[in-house]
Coordinates of C-alpha atoms and ligand atoms in Angstrom, one line a residue:
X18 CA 0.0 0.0 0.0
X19 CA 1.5 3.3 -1.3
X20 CA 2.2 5.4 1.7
X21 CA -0.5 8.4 2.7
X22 CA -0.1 12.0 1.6
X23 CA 0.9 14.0 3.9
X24 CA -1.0 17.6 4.2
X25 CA 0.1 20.4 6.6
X26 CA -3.5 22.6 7.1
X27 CA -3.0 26.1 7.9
X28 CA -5.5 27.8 10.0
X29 CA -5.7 30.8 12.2
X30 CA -9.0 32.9 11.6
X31 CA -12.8 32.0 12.3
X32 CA -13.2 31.3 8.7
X33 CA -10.3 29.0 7.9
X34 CA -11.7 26.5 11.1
X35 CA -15.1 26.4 9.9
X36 CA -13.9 25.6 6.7
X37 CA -11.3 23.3 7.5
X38 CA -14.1 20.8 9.3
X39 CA -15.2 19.5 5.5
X40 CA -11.5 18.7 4.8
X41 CA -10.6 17.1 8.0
X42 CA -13.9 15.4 8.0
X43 CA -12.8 13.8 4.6
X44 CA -9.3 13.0 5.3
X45 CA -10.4 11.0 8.4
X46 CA -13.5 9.2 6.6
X47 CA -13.5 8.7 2.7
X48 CA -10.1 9.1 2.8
X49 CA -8.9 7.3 5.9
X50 CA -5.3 5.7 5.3
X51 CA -4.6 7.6 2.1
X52 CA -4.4 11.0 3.2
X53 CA -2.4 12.4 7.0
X54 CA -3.3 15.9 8.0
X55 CA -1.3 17.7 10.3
X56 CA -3.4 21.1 11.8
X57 CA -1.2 24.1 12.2
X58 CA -3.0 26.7 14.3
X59 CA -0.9 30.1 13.6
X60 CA -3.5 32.2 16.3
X61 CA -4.8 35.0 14.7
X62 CA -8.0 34.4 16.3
X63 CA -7.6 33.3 19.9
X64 CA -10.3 34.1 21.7
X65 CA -12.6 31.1 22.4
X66 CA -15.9 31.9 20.8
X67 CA -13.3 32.9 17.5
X68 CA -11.5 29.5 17.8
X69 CA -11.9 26.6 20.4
X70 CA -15.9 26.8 19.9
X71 CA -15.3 25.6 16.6
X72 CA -13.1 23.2 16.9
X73 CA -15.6 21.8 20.4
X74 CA -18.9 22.0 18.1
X75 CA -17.7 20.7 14.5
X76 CA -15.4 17.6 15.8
X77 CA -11.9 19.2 14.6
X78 CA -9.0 17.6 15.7
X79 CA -7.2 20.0 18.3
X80 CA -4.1 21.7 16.5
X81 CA -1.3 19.7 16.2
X82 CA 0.9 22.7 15.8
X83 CA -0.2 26.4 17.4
X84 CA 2.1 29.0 16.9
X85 CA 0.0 31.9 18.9
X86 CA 0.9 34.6 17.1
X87 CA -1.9 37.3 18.0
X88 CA -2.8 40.7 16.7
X89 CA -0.6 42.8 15.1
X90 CA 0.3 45.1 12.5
X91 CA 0.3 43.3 8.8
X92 CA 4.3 42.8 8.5
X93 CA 4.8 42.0 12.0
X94 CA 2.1 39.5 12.5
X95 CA 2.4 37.9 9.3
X96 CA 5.9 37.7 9.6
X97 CA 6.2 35.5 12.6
X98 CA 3.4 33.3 11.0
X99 CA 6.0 32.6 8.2
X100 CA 8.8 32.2 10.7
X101 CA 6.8 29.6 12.6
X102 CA 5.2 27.7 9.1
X103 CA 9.0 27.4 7.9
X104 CA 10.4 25.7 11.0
X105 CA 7.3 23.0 10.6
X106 CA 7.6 22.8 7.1
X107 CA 11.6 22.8 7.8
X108 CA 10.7 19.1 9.6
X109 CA 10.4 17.4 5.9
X110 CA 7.2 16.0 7.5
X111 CA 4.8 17.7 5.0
X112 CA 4.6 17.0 1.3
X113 CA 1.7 19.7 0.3
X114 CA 0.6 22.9 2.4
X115 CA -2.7 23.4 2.5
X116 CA -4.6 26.9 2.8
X117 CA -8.1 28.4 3.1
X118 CA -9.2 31.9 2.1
X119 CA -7.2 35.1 2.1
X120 CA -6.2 36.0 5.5
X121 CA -2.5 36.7 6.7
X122 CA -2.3 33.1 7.6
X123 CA -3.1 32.4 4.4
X124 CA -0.3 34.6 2.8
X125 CA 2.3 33.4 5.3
X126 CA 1.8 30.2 4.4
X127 CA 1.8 30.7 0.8
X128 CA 5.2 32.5 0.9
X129 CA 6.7 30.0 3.4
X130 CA 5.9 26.5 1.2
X131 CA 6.6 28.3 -2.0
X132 CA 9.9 29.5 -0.8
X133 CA 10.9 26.1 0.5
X134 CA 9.6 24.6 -3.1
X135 CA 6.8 22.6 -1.5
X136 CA 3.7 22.4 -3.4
X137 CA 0.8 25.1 -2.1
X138 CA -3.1 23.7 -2.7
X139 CA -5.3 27.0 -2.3
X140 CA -9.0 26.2 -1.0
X141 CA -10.9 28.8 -2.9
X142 CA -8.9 30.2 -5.0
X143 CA -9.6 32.5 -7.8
X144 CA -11.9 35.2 -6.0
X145 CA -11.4 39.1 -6.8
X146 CA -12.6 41.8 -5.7
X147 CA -10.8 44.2 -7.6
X148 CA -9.9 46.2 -4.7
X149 CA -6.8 46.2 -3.6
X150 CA -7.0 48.3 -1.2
X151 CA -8.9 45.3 1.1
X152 CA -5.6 43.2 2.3
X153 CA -7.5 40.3 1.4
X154 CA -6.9 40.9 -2.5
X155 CA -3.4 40.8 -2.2
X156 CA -3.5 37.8 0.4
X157 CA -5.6 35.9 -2.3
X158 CA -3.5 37.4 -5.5
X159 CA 0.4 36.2 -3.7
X160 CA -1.3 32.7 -2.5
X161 CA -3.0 32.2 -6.3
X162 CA 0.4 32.6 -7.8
X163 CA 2.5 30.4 -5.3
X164 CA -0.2 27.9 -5.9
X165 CA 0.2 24.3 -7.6
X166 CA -3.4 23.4 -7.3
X167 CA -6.4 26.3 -7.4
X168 CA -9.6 24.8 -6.0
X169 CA -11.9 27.0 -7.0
X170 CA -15.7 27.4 -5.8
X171 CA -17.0 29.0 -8.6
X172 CA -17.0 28.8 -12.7
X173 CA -16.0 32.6 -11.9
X174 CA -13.2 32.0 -9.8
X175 CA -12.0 29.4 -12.8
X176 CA -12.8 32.5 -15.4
X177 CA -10.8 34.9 -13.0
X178 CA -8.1 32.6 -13.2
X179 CA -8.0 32.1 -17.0
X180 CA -7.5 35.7 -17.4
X181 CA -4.6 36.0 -15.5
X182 CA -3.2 33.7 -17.8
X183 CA -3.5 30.2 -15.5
X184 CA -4.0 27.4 -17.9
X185 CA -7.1 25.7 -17.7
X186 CA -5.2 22.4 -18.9
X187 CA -5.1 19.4 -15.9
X188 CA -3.5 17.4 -19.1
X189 CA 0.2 16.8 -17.3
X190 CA 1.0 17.0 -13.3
X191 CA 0.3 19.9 -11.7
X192 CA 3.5 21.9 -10.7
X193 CA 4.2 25.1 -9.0
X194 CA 4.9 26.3 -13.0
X195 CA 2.2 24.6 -14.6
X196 CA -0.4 24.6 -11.7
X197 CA -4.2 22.9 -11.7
X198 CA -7.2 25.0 -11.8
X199 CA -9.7 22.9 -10.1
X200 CA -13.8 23.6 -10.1
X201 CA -14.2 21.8 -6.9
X202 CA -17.2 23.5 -5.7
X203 CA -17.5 25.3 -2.0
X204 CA -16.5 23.3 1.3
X205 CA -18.9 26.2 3.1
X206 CA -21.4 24.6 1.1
X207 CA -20.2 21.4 2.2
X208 CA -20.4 22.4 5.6
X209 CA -23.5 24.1 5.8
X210 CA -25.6 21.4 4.2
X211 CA -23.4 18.6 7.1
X212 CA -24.3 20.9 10.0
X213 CA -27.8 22.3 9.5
X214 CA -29.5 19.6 10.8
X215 CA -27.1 19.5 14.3
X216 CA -28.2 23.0 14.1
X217 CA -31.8 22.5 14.4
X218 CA -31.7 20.0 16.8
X219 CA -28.8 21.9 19.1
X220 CA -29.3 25.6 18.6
X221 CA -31.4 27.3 21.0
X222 CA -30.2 31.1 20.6
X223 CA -33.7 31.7 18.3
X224 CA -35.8 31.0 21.1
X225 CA -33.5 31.8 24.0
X226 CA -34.4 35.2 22.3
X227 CA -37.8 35.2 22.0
X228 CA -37.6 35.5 17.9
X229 CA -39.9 34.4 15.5
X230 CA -38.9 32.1 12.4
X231 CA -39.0 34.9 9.6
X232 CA -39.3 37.5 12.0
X233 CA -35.9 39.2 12.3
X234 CA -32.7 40.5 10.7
X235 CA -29.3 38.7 11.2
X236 CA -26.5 41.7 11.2
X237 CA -22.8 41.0 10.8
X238 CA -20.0 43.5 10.3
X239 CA -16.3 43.5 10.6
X240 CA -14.2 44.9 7.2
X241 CA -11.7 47.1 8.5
X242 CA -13.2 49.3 6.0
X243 CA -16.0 49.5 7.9
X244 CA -14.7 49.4 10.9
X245 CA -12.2 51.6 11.5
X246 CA -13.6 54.8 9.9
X247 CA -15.4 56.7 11.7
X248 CA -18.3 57.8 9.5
X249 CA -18.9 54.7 8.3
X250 CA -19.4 52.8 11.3
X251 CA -21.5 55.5 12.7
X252 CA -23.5 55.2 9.4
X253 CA -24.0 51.6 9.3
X254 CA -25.2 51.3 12.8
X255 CA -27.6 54.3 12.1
X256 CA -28.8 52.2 9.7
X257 CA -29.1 49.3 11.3
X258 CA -31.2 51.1 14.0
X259 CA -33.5 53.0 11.4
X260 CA -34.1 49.5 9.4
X261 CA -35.0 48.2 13.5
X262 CA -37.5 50.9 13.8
X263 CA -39.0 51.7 10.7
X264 CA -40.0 47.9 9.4
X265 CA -40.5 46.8 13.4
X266 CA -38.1 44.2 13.1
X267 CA -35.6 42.7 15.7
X268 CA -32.0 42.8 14.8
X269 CA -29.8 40.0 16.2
X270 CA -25.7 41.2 15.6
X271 CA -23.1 39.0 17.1
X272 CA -19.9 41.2 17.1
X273 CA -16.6 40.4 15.8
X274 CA -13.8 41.0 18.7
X275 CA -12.5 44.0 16.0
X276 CA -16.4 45.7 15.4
X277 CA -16.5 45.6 19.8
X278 CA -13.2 47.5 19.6
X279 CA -14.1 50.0 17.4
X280 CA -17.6 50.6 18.7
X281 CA -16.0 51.8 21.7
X282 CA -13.6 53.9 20.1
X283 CA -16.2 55.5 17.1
X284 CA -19.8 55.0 17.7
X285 CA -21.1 58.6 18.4
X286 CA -22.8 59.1 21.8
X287 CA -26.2 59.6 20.7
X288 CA -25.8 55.7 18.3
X289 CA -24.8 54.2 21.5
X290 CA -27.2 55.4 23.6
X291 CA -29.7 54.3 20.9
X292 CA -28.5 50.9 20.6
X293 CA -29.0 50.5 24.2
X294 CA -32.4 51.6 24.3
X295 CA -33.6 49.9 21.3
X296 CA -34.8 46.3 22.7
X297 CA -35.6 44.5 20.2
X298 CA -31.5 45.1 19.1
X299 CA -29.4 41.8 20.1
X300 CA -25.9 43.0 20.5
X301 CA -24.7 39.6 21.4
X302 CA -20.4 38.6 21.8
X303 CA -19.4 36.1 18.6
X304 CA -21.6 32.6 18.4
X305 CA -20.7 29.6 17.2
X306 CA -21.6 27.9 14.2
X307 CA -24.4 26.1 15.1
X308 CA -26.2 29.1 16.4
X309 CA -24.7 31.3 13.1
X310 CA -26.8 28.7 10.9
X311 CA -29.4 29.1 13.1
X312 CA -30.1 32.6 13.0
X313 CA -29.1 32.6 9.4
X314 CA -31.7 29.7 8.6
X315 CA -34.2 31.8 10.5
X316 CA -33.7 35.3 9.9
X317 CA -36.5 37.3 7.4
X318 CA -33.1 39.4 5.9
X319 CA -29.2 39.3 6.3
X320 CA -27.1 42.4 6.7
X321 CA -23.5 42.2 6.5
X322 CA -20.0 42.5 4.9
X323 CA -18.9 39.1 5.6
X324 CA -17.7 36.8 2.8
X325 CA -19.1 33.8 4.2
X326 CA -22.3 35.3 5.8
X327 CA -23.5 36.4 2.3
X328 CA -22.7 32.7 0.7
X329 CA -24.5 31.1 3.8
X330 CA -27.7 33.3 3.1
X331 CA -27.7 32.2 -0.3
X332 CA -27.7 28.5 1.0
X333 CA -30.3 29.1 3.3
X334 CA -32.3 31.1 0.0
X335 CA -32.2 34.2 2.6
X336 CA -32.0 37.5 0.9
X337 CA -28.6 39.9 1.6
X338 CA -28.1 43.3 1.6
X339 CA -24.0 43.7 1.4
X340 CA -22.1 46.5 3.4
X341 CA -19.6 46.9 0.7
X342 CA -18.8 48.6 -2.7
X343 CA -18.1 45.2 -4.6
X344 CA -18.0 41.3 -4.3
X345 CA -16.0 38.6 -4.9
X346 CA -19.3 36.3 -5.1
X347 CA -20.3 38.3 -8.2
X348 CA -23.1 35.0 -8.7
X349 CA -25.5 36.4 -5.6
X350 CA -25.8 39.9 -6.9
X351 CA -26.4 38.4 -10.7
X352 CA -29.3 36.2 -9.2
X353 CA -30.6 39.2 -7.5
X354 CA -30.4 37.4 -4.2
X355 CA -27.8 40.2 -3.0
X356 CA -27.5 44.2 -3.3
X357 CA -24.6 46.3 -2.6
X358 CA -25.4 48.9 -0.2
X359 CA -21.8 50.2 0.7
X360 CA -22.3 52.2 3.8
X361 CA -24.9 54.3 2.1
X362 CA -27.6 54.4 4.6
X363 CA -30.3 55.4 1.4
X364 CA -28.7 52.4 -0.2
X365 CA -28.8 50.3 2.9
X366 CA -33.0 50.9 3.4
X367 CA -33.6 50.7 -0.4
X368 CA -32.6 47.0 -0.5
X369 CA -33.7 46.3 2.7
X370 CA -37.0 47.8 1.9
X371 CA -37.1 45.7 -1.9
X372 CA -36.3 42.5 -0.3
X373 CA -38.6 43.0 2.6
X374 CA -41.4 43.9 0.6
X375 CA -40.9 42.0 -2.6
X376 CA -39.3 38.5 -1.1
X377 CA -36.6 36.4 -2.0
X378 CA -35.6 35.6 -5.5
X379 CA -34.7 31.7 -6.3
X380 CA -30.8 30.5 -5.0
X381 CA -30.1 27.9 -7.7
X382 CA -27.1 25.3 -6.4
X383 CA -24.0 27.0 -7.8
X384 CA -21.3 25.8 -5.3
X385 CA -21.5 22.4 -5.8
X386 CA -22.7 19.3 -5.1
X387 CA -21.9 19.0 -1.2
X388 CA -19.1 17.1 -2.0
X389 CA -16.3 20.1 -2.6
X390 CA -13.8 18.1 0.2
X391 CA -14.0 14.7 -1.3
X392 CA -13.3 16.4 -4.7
X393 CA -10.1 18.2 -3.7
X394 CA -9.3 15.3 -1.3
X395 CA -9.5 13.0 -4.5
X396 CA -8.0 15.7 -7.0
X397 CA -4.7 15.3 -4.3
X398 CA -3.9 12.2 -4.7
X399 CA -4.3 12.2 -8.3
X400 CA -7.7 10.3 -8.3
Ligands
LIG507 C1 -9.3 38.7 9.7 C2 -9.0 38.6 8.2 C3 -10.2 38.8 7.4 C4 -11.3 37.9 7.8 C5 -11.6 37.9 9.3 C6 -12.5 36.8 9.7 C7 -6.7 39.4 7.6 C8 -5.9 40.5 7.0 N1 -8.0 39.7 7.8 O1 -9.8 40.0 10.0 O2 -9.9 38.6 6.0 O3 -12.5 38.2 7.1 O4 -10.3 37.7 10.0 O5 -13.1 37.1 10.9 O6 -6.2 38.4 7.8 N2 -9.2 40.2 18.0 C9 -9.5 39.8 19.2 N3 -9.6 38.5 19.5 C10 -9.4 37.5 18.5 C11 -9.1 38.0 17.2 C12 -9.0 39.3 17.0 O7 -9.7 40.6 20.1 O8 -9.5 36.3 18.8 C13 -9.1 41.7 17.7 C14 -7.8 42.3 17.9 O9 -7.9 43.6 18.4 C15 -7.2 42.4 16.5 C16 -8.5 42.6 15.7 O10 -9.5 41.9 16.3 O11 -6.3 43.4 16.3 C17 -8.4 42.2 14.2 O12 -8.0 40.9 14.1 P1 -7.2 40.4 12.8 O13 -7.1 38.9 12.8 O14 -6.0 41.1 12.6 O15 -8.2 40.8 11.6 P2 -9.7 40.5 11.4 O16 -10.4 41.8 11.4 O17 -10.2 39.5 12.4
LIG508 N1 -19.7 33.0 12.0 C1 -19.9 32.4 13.3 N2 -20.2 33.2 14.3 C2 -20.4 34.6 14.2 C3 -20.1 35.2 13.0 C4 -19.8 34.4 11.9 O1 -19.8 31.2 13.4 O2 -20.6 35.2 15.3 C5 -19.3 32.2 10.9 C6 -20.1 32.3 9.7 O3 -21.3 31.5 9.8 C7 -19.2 32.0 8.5 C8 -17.9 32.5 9.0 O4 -18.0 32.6 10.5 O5 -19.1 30.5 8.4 C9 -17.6 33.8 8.4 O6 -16.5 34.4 9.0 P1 -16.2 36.0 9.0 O7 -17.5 36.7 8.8 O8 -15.5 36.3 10.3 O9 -15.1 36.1 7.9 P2 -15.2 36.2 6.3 O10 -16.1 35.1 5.8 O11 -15.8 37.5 5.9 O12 -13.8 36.1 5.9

């Protein structure tokens, strides 16, 4: 029996352990024997309802490696992610680094594996914004172009691809020079068809809060972007608070560790003081992924700049009014299941007011078949 592959995973934010539970699941089901993954935890996130809560609710195997890096400033923090990722890789234990998404983990171990000459596989690769202002787009443009396999959720991540010159050929083996673009489909669609059932049978957050199925808006927000700028914070969560009062809804926002910072530091007195009046407005700390599909399953409209959050509502055929200029998930806006709103608040209760009052279009499957982790798993060892 030929000996397994080897996989070092990188991880470090929310969204990379969420996603890496479709992998892991695979590697240690389907592909039991055939594939070893070893989890490298580089700590961007830390704080348990960012991290350990998702490795405790979706069965991930603890890290095997956790560098606890922290916050920081770009260079520094991403630079002692690479110096950590090169010592492990440095243990000739790994024969492929694996990555998720466009974060600084993501970047550091693009440029550590590529430097050391072993092979990169990017989990959803090929996404643009077009922006490169947003560090993602240059974490996802270096990790693309270190890459020797592109698994790509979308036909327009492939198309993104293309036109950057990647051949579309998987005729010989893929190389770091002659690298495969892969359609594999989305492991977040994997994961939210695997755990939306444990999330209807575990979840009590809807209830715990007294909401109605249909009856409420699901709010996230944490873009620098956003953040970090005073007027447009203040604007979004004027917004948020108008679209509370005017259409009678309840508003449930769980708040990224960044968006709490900020709040403190921007809000204007007169927002906070509304927000802590206004009770029907859930400002809750971050929940874990069972109670995210909850409220996402059961929320009447989603507000958010989140990546993922958007994608999920589209799973759950739940209408999404986006708190940014552009998207790299061009498909939800095409299908008119999303709206850019930027953090124009006449924007903001346009679409909120068109989805509220004319429903939600139809959310084709266009991430797959469920099986995006068996495909890439598979497309690995050559299958
Ligand atoms: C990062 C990613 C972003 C992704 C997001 C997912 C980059 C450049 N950005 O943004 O693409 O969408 O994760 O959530 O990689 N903090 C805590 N506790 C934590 C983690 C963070 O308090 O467990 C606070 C710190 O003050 C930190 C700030 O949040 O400085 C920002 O964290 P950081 O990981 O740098 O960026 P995110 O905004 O989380
Ligand atoms: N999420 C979660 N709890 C929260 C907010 C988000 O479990 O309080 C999940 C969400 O369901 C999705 C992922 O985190 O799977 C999205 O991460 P985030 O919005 O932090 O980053 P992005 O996707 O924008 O990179």
């Amino acid at each position: 029996m030929k000996d397994p592959l080897r996989i070092l995973t990188v991880i470090g934010a929310r969204p990379q352990i969420i996603k890496a539970a479709a992998i892991s699941h695979a590697v240690r089901t389907a592909f039991s024997g055939r594939i070893h993954e070893t989890l490298l935890h580089t700590g961007q996130h830390y704080d348990a309802n960012m991290s350990q809560v998702f490795f405790d609710e979706l069965g991930i195997p603890h890290a095997d490696i956790s560098l606890g890096v922290g916050s920081g400033p770009h260079g520094a923090q991403t630079a002692r992610m690479i110096e950590g990722i090169e010592a492990e890789i440095n243990t000739g234990k790994h024969d492929v680094v694996l990555l998720y998404g466009d974060t600084n983990s993501t970047l550091a171990g693009a440029v550590a594996a590529a430097k050391l000459h072993v092979p990169v596989a990017h989990v959803e690769a090929g996404l643009r914004s077009f922006n490169k202002a947003m560090p993602e787009e240059v974490n996802r443009i270096v990790c693309d172009h270190c890459s020797t396999w592109l698994f790509c959720p979308t036909e327009t991540a492939v198309k993104n691809l293309a036109r950057e010159g990647f051949s579309l050929d998987l005729g010989a083996p893929a190389t770091a020079d002659r690298p495969h673009v892969v359609a594999s489909g989305d492991v977040m669609y994997d994961n939210s068809m695997r755990f939306a059932r444990m999330a209807a049978a575990r979840s009590t957050l809807v209830a715990g809060l007294g909401l109605a199925d249909g009856g409420f808006l699901l709010a996230t927000i944490h873009r620098d972007h956003n953040t970090d700028d005073a007027a447009r914070i203040n604007a979004i969560f004027s917004s948020l608070l108008e679209l509370h009062h005017r259409h009678g809804l309840p508003v449930v926002l769980p708040v990224h560790p960044r968006t709490r910072k900020m709040m403190a530091a921007l809000l204007h007195a007169n927002v906070r003081a509304a927000l802590d009046d206004a009770a029907g407005f859930h400002v809750l700390p971050p929940v874990g992924f069972l109670d995210m599909v909850a409220l996402e399953r059961a929320a009447r409209l989603v507000v958010t700049d989140s990546g993922g959050v958007q994608k999920e509502a589209y799973f759950f055929g739940k209408p999404v009014v986006v708190l940014r200029p552009e998207t790299e998930w061009v498909e939800l806006v095409e299908q008119g299941q999303a709206v850019l709103a930027d953090a124009d608040p006449g924007k903001i209760e346009a679409a909120a007011t068109h989805f509220l009052q004319g429903g939600v279009p139809p959310c084709p499957p266009i991430f797959g078949d469920g099986h995006a982790a068996e495909a890439i798993c598979a497309h690995l060892l050559g299958a």
